[in-house]
Every structure is written in C-alpha cells, then in structure tokens.
XYZ file of C-alpha atoms in Angstrom:
488
model
C 31.136 -8.977 -8.685
C 34.044 -7.915 -6.511
C 37.090 -5.241 -7.625
C 39.398 -7.123 -5.769
C 42.376 -4.893 -6.221
C 41.108 -1.408 -5.290
C 42.806 -0.068 -2.023
C 41.132 3.113 -0.547
C 43.724 3.932 1.985
C 46.518 3.362 -0.695
C 44.987 5.867 -3.749
C 44.772 8.349 -0.423
C 48.529 7.961 0.166
C 49.034 8.609 -3.558
C 47.073 11.341 -3.445
C 49.189 12.987 -0.896
C 46.670 12.476 1.712
C 48.187 11.509 5.143
C 45.530 9.148 6.905
C 45.718 7.336 10.035
C 44.568 3.245 10.060
C 42.826 1.646 12.063
C 39.492 -0.677 12.189
C 35.993 -0.211 12.457
C 33.672 -3.030 12.874
C 36.311 -4.936 11.574
C 36.790 -2.980 8.422
C 40.002 -0.724 7.358
C 39.256 2.649 8.138
C 41.430 5.553 7.063
C 40.844 8.871 9.384
C 42.515 12.005 7.778
C 41.805 15.793 7.606
C 40.788 17.807 4.595
C 41.635 21.801 4.683
C 41.844 20.619 8.633
C 38.051 19.106 8.463
C 38.324 15.360 10.414
C 37.024 13.207 7.640
C 36.898 9.044 7.619
C 36.772 6.480 5.105
C 35.974 3.215 5.867
C 36.443 0.267 3.091
C 34.850 -3.027 2.609
C 36.846 -6.374 2.694
C 36.408 -6.295 -1.507
C 34.976 -3.342 -3.236
C 31.874 -3.761 -5.349
C 32.656 -3.496 -8.878
C 32.110 0.148 -9.454
C 33.042 0.984 -6.046
C 29.742 2.481 -4.645
C 29.700 4.339 -1.167
C 27.545 5.370 1.418
C 28.100 8.810 3.125
C 26.870 10.039 6.342
C 26.168 13.165 7.432
C 26.228 13.162 11.140
C 27.290 10.926 13.691
C 29.257 8.743 12.327
C 29.194 5.381 14.079
C 25.585 6.444 15.884
C 23.311 2.914 14.807
C 25.523 1.513 12.462
C 23.557 -1.653 11.073
C 22.869 -0.503 7.902
C 26.435 0.994 7.264
C 27.695 -2.690 8.179
C 25.626 -4.413 6.060
C 26.423 -1.926 3.125
C 29.700 -2.832 4.094
C 29.184 -6.411 3.478
C 28.189 -6.020 0.216
C 30.948 -3.748 -1.063
C 30.046 -0.298 -0.133
C 32.552 2.449 1.723
C 31.256 4.395 3.855
C 32.253 7.801 4.319
C 32.749 10.850 6.609
C 33.215 14.608 6.712
C 32.451 16.574 9.152
C 30.175 19.109 9.079
C 28.809 19.744 12.547
C 27.701 23.363 13.391
C 27.280 24.619 9.684
C 23.416 23.527 9.542
C 23.430 22.463 5.617
C 24.995 26.213 5.266
C 26.877 27.300 1.804
C 29.843 26.356 3.878
C 28.857 23.266 4.308
C 27.903 22.145 0.653
C 31.315 23.590 -0.107
C 33.042 21.655 2.300
C 31.294 18.859 1.025
C 32.135 19.793 -2.572
C 35.722 19.149 -2.110
C 35.401 15.940 -0.096
C 33.626 14.352 -3.321
C 36.143 15.368 -5.564
C 39.089 13.707 -3.489
C 37.002 10.917 -2.824
C 35.790 10.673 -7.104
C 39.220 12.154 -8.305
C 41.562 10.180 -6.586
C 40.264 7.226 -4.581
C 38.035 6.207 -7.240
C 34.554 5.803 -5.918
C 31.448 6.035 -7.608
C 29.764 9.453 -9.005
C 26.717 8.796 -7.032
C 26.945 7.683 -3.834
C 23.779 6.943 -1.079
C 23.459 10.069 1.250
C 22.728 9.260 4.608
C 21.435 11.663 7.433
C 20.511 11.583 10.936
C 18.219 14.073 12.792
C 20.225 17.269 11.984
C 22.092 15.390 9.156
C 19.216 16.138 6.797
C 20.390 19.798 6.365
C 23.727 19.196 4.643
C 22.065 16.217 2.840
C 19.180 17.680 1.133
C 21.180 20.987 0.780
C 23.750 19.310 -1.028
C 21.681 17.162 -2.873
C 19.623 20.190 -4.382
C 23.256 21.249 -5.827
C 24.043 18.116 -7.273
C 21.356 16.223 -7.968
C 23.035 13.857 -10.448
C 25.319 12.993 -7.967
C 23.263 11.312 -5.668
C 21.910 8.068 -5.868
C 19.835 7.796 -2.947
C 18.986 9.658 0.196
C 17.874 8.107 3.499
C 16.930 10.410 6.310
C 16.077 9.280 9.966
C 14.011 11.679 11.956
C 15.211 14.152 9.899
C 15.248 17.944 10.465
C 13.215 19.169 8.293
C 12.075 22.547 9.726
C 15.030 24.427 11.561
C 12.077 26.579 13.371
C 11.081 23.153 14.983
C 14.588 22.386 15.888
C 16.405 23.993 17.184
C 13.619 26.867 16.927
C 11.787 24.827 19.598
C 8.434 26.017 17.700
C 6.280 22.356 18.760
C 9.800 20.616 18.820
C 12.594 20.717 20.822
C 14.547 24.112 21.920
C 18.373 24.127 21.643
C 19.326 28.153 22.350
C 22.885 27.391 21.434
C 22.435 25.789 17.948
C 19.464 27.930 17.412
C 22.174 31.277 17.668
C 25.095 29.382 15.337
C 22.331 28.514 12.999
C 21.369 32.652 12.804
C 25.033 33.458 12.838
C 26.086 30.854 9.724
C 23.368 32.142 7.755
C 23.765 35.928 8.802
C 20.125 37.032 9.717
C 18.322 37.761 12.568
C 14.774 36.858 10.865
C 13.471 33.041 11.205
C 11.510 33.723 8.451
C 14.916 34.256 6.070
C 16.196 30.523 6.743
C 16.120 28.236 4.266
C 14.019 24.951 4.897
C 14.450 21.636 3.602
C 11.287 21.747 2.261
C 11.529 24.312 0.538
C 10.398 23.785 -3.376
C 13.573 24.933 -4.550
C 15.481 22.642 -2.409
C 13.477 19.672 -3.164
C 12.484 20.320 -6.678
C 15.935 19.564 -8.330
C 16.473 16.299 -6.213
C 12.519 15.325 -7.470
C 13.403 16.052 -11.118
C 16.556 14.164 -10.428
C 14.334 11.210 -9.640
C 16.287 10.769 -6.532
C 14.781 8.321 -4.117
C 13.807 9.613 -0.798
C 13.582 7.090 1.891
C 12.614 8.201 5.401
C 12.423 6.053 8.902
C 10.148 7.760 11.494
C 9.434 7.663 14.823
C 6.092 8.948 15.392
C 6.534 9.841 19.330
C 9.625 11.746 18.071
C 9.095 15.093 20.176
C 12.288 16.592 19.290
C 11.816 16.792 15.302
C 7.551 15.955 15.402
C 7.100 14.068 12.363
C 4.188 16.498 11.260
C 6.403 19.127 10.826
C 9.451 17.415 9.443
C 9.682 13.737 8.091
C 6.015 13.795 6.964
C 6.030 17.365 5.500
C 9.169 16.707 3.704
C 7.539 13.380 2.189
C 4.012 15.091 1.257
C 6.619 18.268 -0.415
C 8.661 15.523 -2.142
C 5.801 13.995 -3.847
C 3.226 16.587 -4.787
C 6.794 17.082 -6.556
C 6.432 13.834 -8.204
C 9.408 12.633 -6.060
C 9.712 8.642 -5.021
C 9.170 8.288 -1.160
C 9.368 5.402 0.830
C 8.630 5.440 4.650
C 9.282 3.300 7.258
C 6.864 4.251 10.303
C 7.771 3.763 14.000
C 4.476 3.874 15.751
C 5.661 4.036 19.291
C 9.614 5.401 18.787
C 10.711 8.740 19.692
C 13.845 10.535 18.142
C 16.063 7.860 19.504
C 16.948 5.526 18.789
C 17.635 6.159 15.182
C 17.752 3.187 12.646
C 15.597 0.506 11.201
C 15.962 -2.944 12.636
C 16.269 -5.090 11.116
C 17.527 -3.124 7.911
C 17.016 -5.402 5.118
C 14.195 -3.734 3.151
C 15.470 -0.786 3.696
C 19.348 -1.779 2.647
C 17.477 -3.448 -0.389
C 16.045 0.061 -1.596
C 19.269 1.372 -1.271
C 21.064 -0.922 -3.101
C 18.519 -0.923 -5.991
C 18.873 2.746 -6.378
C 22.983 2.067 -6.934
C 22.460 -0.455 -9.311
C 23.536 -3.554 -6.887
C 20.165 -5.518 -6.317
C 17.412 -7.399 -7.995
C 13.644 -7.023 -6.216
C 13.294 -10.300 -4.235
C 9.096 -10.081 -4.922
C 9.971 -10.057 -8.729
C 12.416 -12.885 -8.940
C 10.488 -16.415 -9.903
C 11.313 -19.027 -7.313
C 9.630 -21.619 -5.932
C 8.835 -21.588 -2.068
C 10.843 -23.419 0.343
C 7.789 -24.028 2.841
C 7.906 -27.082 4.484
C 5.288 -27.595 7.367
C 2.004 -29.858 7.820
C -0.315 -26.851 9.299
C -0.842 -25.429 6.070
C -3.431 -28.325 4.842
C -1.689 -29.580 1.557
C 1.092 -32.112 3.331
C 4.965 -31.843 4.319
C 6.149 -29.457 1.234
C 4.887 -26.702 -0.937
C 6.280 -28.530 -4.384
C 3.736 -31.358 -3.637
C 0.658 -28.426 -2.699
C 1.901 -27.207 -6.405
C 1.761 -30.660 -8.178
C -1.694 -31.183 -6.688
C -3.030 -27.292 -7.972
C -1.721 -28.714 -11.365
C -3.636 -31.626 -11.422
C -6.979 -29.580 -10.184
C -6.736 -27.435 -13.589
C -6.172 -30.418 -15.366
C -9.091 -31.859 -14.349
C -11.377 -28.614 -14.466
C -10.598 -26.792 -17.770
C -13.818 -25.208 -18.238
C -13.300 -22.995 -15.185
C -14.533 -19.345 -16.161
C -12.641 -17.852 -13.071
C -9.752 -18.147 -11.654
C -8.499 -16.708 -8.089
C -4.629 -16.721 -7.596
C -2.992 -15.655 -4.343
C -1.938 -17.459 -0.904
C -3.713 -18.778 2.031
C -6.411 -16.062 1.921
C -7.614 -17.641 -1.408
C -6.539 -21.190 -0.386
C -9.088 -20.359 2.781
C -11.837 -20.020 0.310
C -11.817 -23.778 -0.400
C -9.418 -25.791 1.568
C -6.264 -27.539 -0.004
C -8.178 -30.486 -1.450
C -11.316 -29.572 -2.942
C -10.520 -26.138 -5.363
C -13.741 -25.777 -7.332
C -16.495 -23.937 -6.439
C -20.014 -26.094 -6.872
C -23.430 -24.514 -7.905
C -24.823 -26.593 -4.771
C -21.900 -26.403 -2.343
C -22.585 -24.421 0.927
C -19.331 -22.455 1.250
C -18.952 -18.629 0.100
C -17.142 -19.260 -3.140
C -19.539 -21.635 -3.711
C -22.878 -19.576 -3.370
C -21.845 -16.645 -5.220
C -18.984 -18.148 -7.931
C -20.249 -21.745 -8.211
C -22.069 -21.474 -11.387
C -18.649 -20.409 -12.823
C -16.620 -23.246 -11.486
C -14.612 -20.958 -9.995
C -10.626 -22.584 -9.036
C -8.952 -21.383 -6.223
C -5.153 -21.439 -6.720
C -4.420 -20.107 -3.703
C -1.277 -21.498 -1.797
C -0.434 -20.365 2.090
C 2.490 -18.775 2.393
C 2.422 -17.752 -1.028
C 4.362 -14.440 -2.186
C 4.126 -12.297 -5.524
C 7.561 -14.272 -6.693
C 6.016 -17.703 -5.554
C 3.079 -16.894 -7.568
C 5.005 -15.727 -10.421
C 7.266 -19.142 -10.333
C 3.857 -21.202 -10.402
C 2.612 -19.201 -13.306
C 6.087 -19.866 -15.351
C 6.076 -23.471 -14.918
C 2.090 -24.446 -16.095
C -0.055 -23.372 -13.229
C -2.968 -21.810 -15.917
C -2.033 -24.617 -18.724
C -4.888 -25.938 -20.459
C -7.106 -22.897 -19.084
C -8.758 -19.972 -20.746
C -10.513 -17.904 -18.057
C -12.795 -14.821 -18.573
C -11.836 -13.584 -15.119
C -8.318 -13.965 -13.246
C -8.628 -12.405 -9.289
C -5.353 -11.729 -8.015
C -5.139 -11.046 -4.423
C -1.417 -11.380 -3.334
C 1.056 -9.109 -1.152
C 0.292 -9.572 2.402
C 3.144 -12.500 3.042
C 5.650 -10.507 1.007
C 4.746 -7.249 3.171
C 4.841 -9.574 6.433
C 8.473 -10.731 5.324
C 9.596 -7.452 5.021
C 9.154 -6.432 1.459
C 7.897 -3.016 1.221
C 5.054 -1.780 -0.602
C 6.683 -0.489 -4.152
C 8.739 -4.123 -3.809
C 5.753 -6.070 -3.178
C 3.865 -3.790 -6.220
C 6.727 -4.690 -8.797
C 6.171 -7.775 -7.971
C 2.499 -7.743 -8.497
C 3.308 -5.603 -11.770
C 5.375 -8.930 -13.039
C 2.499 -11.008 -12.654
C 0.101 -8.724 -14.683
C 2.477 -8.368 -17.139
C 2.967 -12.125 -17.636
C -0.842 -12.547 -17.196
C -1.815 -10.174 -20.226
C 0.773 -11.953 -22.122
C -0.456 -15.571 -21.583
C -4.086 -15.313 -20.628
C -5.384 -11.939 -22.892
C -9.236 -13.310 -22.792
C -9.275 -12.511 -19.461
C -10.469 -9.646 -17.203
C -7.902 -9.114 -14.512
C -9.492 -8.216 -10.889
C -6.689 -6.744 -9.054
C -7.097 -6.452 -5.224
C -3.695 -5.627 -3.670
C -4.278 -7.140 -0.371
C -6.557 -7.128 2.417
C -4.976 -5.021 5.376
C -3.093 -6.789 8.084
C -2.611 -5.467 12.016
C -4.788 -5.105 14.510
C -4.633 -0.827 14.443
C -4.386 1.677 11.673
C -0.903 2.632 12.735
C 0.649 -0.451 12.272
C 3.696 -0.093 9.825
C 2.088 -2.641 7.280
C -0.714 -0.795 6.735
C 1.539 2.155 5.039
C 3.092 -0.406 3.040
C -0.161 -2.161 2.189
C -1.265 1.655 1.308
C 1.764 1.911 -1.224
C 0.626 -1.507 -2.512
C -2.403 -0.477 -3.605
C -1.805 3.050 -5.101
C 0.469 1.132 -7.466
C -1.853 -1.321 -7.937
C -4.820 1.118 -8.890
C -2.636 2.560 -11.378
C -2.397 -0.519 -13.153
C -6.080 -0.533 -14.355
C -6.428 -0.132 -17.712
C -10.353 0.883 -18.756
C -10.535 -2.102 -20.497
C -9.001 -5.675 -19.267
C -7.720 -4.932 -16.173
C -9.473 -3.387 -13.128
C -8.653 -2.500 -9.423
C -10.660 -3.188 -6.914
C -10.111 -1.767 -2.948
C -11.779 -3.826 -0.884
C -10.114 -2.982 2.667
C -13.198 -0.757 3.750
C -14.979 -4.111 4.235
C -12.575 -5.163 6.638
C -12.031 -1.811 8.802
C -14.362 -0.141 11.376
C -14.111 3.342 11.055
C -10.986 3.888 13.280
C -9.253 1.690 11.023
C -9.100 -1.035 13.494
C -10.128 -4.712 11.713
C -13.862 -5.932 12.055
C -15.547 -9.136 12.384
C -14.156 -10.312 8.627
C -10.761 -10.897 9.923
C -9.764 -13.308 12.240
C -7.830 -12.684 15.429
C -4.443 -13.177 14.082
C -4.976 -9.719 12.264
C -4.230 -11.023 8.383
C -6.495 -14.108 7.491
C -10.337 -13.091 6.699
C -13.349 -14.781 8.520
C -16.055 -16.912 7.080
C -18.064 -13.647 6.994
C -15.098 -12.151 5.445
C -14.934 -14.841 3.012
C -18.776 -13.946 2.040
C -18.293 -10.514 1.711
C -15.389 -10.876 -0.658
C -17.071 -13.378 -2.933
C -20.343 -11.007 -2.567
C -17.746 -8.142 -4.392
C -16.094 -10.411 -6.664
C -20.023 -11.753 -7.944
C -20.675 -8.440 -8.167
C -18.032 -7.094 -10.262
C -18.342 -10.000 -12.896
C -21.911 -10.103 -13.201
C -22.318 -6.844 -13.476
C -20.082 -6.650 -16.755
C-alpha cells in the first residue's frame, strides 16, 4: 500500500528548508544543508504507507543497487554528512538534528534502516547505541568495527591523516581510550532492542580485515543475544561493496521494517515445468501422482518429505519401500513400507502447500522425516528465512499428525568447499532447526558430517553437482534414519 499524497520536497519547503531539486537514478532528490551540513533526501515515486526510509551513513550513491530496490518499494533514501567525525558525539548530535527534521517535518517513519559501508559503520553503531528504539535494522558492509585496525593500521590499512583526525576528535593520544563499536556498552542496548544486524563481508578484505572487524562484531553481538545475519563473499576484498543481487538482504530489511512476508513461509505451489525431474511436464501432475501413491499406501509407517534428494531415494514412479527391494530405502526401511514424498525443486513453501492440500490425507505414520531447504538457499533465501519455513511445516505437522515422531534434518551440505557462501546459510538453518527439538515428539539429527571430509570439502557421498547425494550417500542417510527409528 502506498501514501500517494506524501511529498517530501514540499514538506521540507513548508518547514522553511531551502533545497535544490534534481533527479537521482530517476527519483526526485532534494539537496539541502542543515546547520551548514550537506544533506540529501531521495523520494520514491510513491511512498509506502508509514513512509519508511533507509539512512546512508557515508559514500552516498556508491553501489546503489540496494537503495534503488528499496526506492522501488516505497522507501526514501536519506543522507547527512558526518565525514571525518568517526561516530563521535559530534556526529551523533548532528544525526539527532537530522532525524528530528525528517520525523517531525517530513513525516518519515520513526524507525529507519541504518546503512553503513566501511567507516560508515562508526556513526551507525554509535547513534544506534544511543537510540535503539529508533532503529528498524542495521546493514553494515565491510565495516570498520575496530579503529585500531583502520585507520590505526594494526593488521589493517593505515591512514595517518584519518588516525590523527580520529585522535583529535576524541581528544586523546591514548589509543586504548578510543571507544570501539564492539564494546559491550555500545552493542548491548542495540541487541536488547532486538535490532537485526545484517553484515556483508569480503573475506579477502585487507583494509578492514573481517576477523578483527565484521566477524568480531558478529560474535560480540550474538553473545549479547543479538540477531545477526551474514553474507560472506569468500574471494572479495574491501571493494566492491554490496550484495549482488541484493534480494536476500532487501527481504531482511523489508521484514524488519514491517513491509514484507518471508517467501519461505508463504504456502504456494511450485511453478516447475520440466521433463528432467522424472515426473513429466509440470509440478501439479507430479503432486497428483504423489497423492495417488499416498492413497494406495495408507499403512506406511514412515513418511519422508522433501525435495529431489528425497525423491532420489525411489525415483518418481515407485515411491514405496519394499522389504525385498534393492534400494537403500528398501534395505533399511522396507519393513516400515516407507513412503518417499519428495518432489524435485521443492522449497519449504511448496512442501507447506502440499501439506495444506492433502499430501498426507489418509496417512497416520509413526515417523515423519523432513529434509528440506537446500533449494531455498540455492534460490537466495537466507538460512533464517528457510528456517522459518521449516518452523511453519513443523507447526502444521504437529497439529495434523500429532501421533508421528518428527525427525528434522535441516538439509545436507551444498558447495564443494567449506567457504562456499551457502554453507553459512545452511549453518544458520541448522541452528534454528535444532532449537525445534522438544525431547519428546520432535527430534533433530545433524547428518552433515557423513557427507564431508575433515577439511569441510565434500566426500564420495555427494554427487559432483555439490547438491545431490550419491548412492553411497543414500545408504549412509537411510542407515542413520533406520538407527534413529529402530533405537526408540
């Protein structure tokens, strides 16, 4: 929904603020000064209801993909220059005045998204520490989280001019007296305010090395029970900034500001149309086939839900395990007449739709094995988003199949090496899925170690596409499930 009557430039004029008006990437921009300080405000073509905004701390216009995508969705983009103030009290006070102007006179939302690239993290974090209730979310990109690293040069890049200005602005010559963004007194109020922190980190960054900056910040924030989501760029340095494409980051920020629904939790049928999945031309026909298989096998004591990895246990046509069969599922789960209900390409939202449309009608299994999520992550859903989809599936199963023991697997590894960005998302998925285990009817099994070498690379249980599992992997998986079920 949009607020078509809102006009930021006119609101500034009514407030007595003179501005120069031009265009920025096709959007109306107002450039003005506040107490002699350069400021900018870019308006969307139509403001979203509530008039949300993203507040850039430094380097306005650099790597604008995220800002442009938020403008398209009704956000304003704002900037108030705090260069060479390094998040000092002077910077915080300047931002306080700018915030009051945009809230009281322009009528923007009281809780903006704060965005800081590199040294822009300093004003973002120090202002947020003073005003956590005024922040919807924080996005930092290769942040300066330790000024001894930059501009101090301790393992990072040295900048003599910036270092001297930094010491002067804080009126000290003792580096140990400099406040740091990772100080608990800085992060504790932000974490207590439940402000999500989004980090985009280049692991080859030599300007602000992540171990001393972004990763250290993430660890400290998480230790304070703050919510952190990271996007790791294994080979990237300090530049280029930004996440490309920005969709996963944008979704997080939209949701934090109250303007989006997690796609992983929105029950929807798949739009898959392909012959290579083994089930004909389109997904709906494949789903109809699964329902017919369910109707023919009401005595199945074990049901496996998932995607192509689960489908691969049986193939599409013959979905039920047989005690005299030769497949891994037959050898381990044949006596349970286990039913494989995986569909190639499925994500959490597709499984949720299938459940709501009769996938398990007529079944009362003793055990349900859920392994889903890799297609979400391959389609750039985040680990936490995917986990929320899993939560929705589990809630449905607990309500509609209360007799069943649920076995949650998260998903298996993806990517050939340990530093593949998907591994970090999968780790966050597993952390959330593990928390669903209740010690009674919901159990969690982390089987990833069966598919990895000690160095984190994939072993022979994974196929060369680094997503699907091999016949030996199927055997390892089924042995683990049979052990879990038989050991009860």
